[in-house]
Tab-separated table of C-alpha atoms in Angstrom:
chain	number	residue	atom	x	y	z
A	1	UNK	CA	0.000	0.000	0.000
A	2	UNK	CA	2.918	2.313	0.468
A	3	UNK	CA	4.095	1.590	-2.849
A	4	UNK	CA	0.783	2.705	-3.999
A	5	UNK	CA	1.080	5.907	-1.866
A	6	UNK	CA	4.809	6.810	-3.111
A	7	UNK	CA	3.339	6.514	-7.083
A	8	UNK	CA	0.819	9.024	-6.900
A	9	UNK	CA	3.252	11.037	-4.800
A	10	UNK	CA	1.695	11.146	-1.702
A	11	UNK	CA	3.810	11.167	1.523
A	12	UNK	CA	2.794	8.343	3.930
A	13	UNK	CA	2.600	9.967	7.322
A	14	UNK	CA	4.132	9.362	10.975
A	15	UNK	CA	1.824	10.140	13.605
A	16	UNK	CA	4.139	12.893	14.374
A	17	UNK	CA	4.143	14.153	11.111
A	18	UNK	CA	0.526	13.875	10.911
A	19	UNK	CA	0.515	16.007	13.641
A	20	UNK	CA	2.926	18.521	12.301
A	21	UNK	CA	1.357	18.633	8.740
A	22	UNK	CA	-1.128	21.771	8.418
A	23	UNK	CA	-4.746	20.270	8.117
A	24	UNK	CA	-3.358	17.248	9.865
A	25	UNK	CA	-4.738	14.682	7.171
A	26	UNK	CA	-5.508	11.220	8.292
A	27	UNK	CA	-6.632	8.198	6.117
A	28	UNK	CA	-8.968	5.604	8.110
A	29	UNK	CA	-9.896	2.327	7.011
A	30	UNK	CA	-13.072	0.675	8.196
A	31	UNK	CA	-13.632	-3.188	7.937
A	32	UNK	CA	-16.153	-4.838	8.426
A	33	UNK	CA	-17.816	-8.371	9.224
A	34	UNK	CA	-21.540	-8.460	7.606
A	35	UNK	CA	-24.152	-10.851	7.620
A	36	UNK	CA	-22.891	-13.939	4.685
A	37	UNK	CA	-26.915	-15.078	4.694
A	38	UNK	CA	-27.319	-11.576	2.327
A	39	UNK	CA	-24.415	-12.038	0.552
A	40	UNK	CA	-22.469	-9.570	1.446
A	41	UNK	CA	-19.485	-11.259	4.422
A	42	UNK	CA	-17.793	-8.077	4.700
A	43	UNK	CA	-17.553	-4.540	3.483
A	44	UNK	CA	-14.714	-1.703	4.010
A	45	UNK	CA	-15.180	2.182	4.370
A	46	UNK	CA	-12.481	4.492	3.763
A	47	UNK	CA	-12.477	8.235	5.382
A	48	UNK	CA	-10.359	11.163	4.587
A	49	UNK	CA	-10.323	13.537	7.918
A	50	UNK	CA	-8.487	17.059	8.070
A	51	UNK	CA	-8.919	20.063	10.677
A	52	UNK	CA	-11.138	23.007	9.348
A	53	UNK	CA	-12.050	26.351	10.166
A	54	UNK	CA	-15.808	27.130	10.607
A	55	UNK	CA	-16.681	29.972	7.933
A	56	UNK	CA	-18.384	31.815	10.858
A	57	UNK	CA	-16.251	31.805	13.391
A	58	UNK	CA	-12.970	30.997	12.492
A	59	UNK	CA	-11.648	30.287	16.052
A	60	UNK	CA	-13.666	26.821	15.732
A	61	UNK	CA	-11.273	24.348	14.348
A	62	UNK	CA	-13.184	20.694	13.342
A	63	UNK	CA	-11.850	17.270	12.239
A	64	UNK	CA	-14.402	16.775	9.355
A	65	UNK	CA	-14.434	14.061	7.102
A	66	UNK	CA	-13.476	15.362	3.096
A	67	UNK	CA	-13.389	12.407	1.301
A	68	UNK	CA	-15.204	8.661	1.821
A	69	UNK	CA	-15.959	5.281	-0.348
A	70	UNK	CA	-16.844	2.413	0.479
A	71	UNK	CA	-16.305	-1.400	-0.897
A	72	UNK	CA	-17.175	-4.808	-0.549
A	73	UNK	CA	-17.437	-7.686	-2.566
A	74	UNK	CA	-17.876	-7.119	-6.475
A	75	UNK	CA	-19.868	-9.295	-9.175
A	76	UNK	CA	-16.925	-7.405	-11.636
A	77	UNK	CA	-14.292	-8.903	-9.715
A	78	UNK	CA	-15.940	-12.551	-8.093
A	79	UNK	CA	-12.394	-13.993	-7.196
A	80	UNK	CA	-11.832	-11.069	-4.828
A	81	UNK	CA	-10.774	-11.168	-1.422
A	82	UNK	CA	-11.021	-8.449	1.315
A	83	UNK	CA	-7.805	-7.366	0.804
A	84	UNK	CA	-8.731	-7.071	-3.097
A	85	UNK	CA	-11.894	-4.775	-1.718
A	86	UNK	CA	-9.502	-2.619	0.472
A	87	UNK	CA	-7.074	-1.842	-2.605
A	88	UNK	CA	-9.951	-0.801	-4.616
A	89	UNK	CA	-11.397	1.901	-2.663
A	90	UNK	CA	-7.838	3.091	-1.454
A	91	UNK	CA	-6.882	3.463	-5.003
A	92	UNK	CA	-10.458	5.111	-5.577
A	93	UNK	CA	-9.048	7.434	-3.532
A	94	UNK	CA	-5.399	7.827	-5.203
A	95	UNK	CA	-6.890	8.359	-8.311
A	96	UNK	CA	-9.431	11.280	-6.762
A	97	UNK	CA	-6.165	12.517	-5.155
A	98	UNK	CA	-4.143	12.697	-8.474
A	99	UNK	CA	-7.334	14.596	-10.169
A	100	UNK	CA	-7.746	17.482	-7.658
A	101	UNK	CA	-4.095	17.977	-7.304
A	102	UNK	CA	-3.884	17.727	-11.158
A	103	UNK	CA	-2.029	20.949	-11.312
């Protein structure tokens, strides 16, 4: 996953340098057990968090969420696993990543 990270030129953070980077970004992956009688055994949610200032008072700082997918098993990809599910949303977001920062 790294690897992924380092290709589309994004920095994989410390916790310290989470802490120390403006906006302090934080990825968060979500899995999930589900119920296997629908179909569906597991599912994963990704969230992109950074601090923000509220517009009308801009002394409130909030951790708000920016950026979120979610994944599970796939009738385009049957033979896939969870870790199969996981790369697919994370590079969801890569590619989403590469777009806004385009410039």
């Amino acid at each position: 996953m790294t690897d992924r990270f380092h290709a589309a030129g994004l920095p994989v953070l410390t916790e310290d340098q989470m802490d120390q980077t403006p906006g302090k970004p934080q990825l968060n992956v979500y899995f999930s057990n589900t119920k296997p009688e629908t179909g569906c055994t597991y599912s994963v949610f990704v969230s992109f968090t950074q601090t923000m200032l509220l517009t009308r008072n801009h002394t409130v700082k909030l951790k708000v969420g920016t950026w979120g997918a979610s994944g599970g098993p796939s009738a385009d990809d049957p033979n896939t696993n969870e870790l199969g599910a996981i790369l697919r949303v994370i590079d969801k977001f890569l590619s989403d990543y590469r777009r806004a920062n385009a410039n």
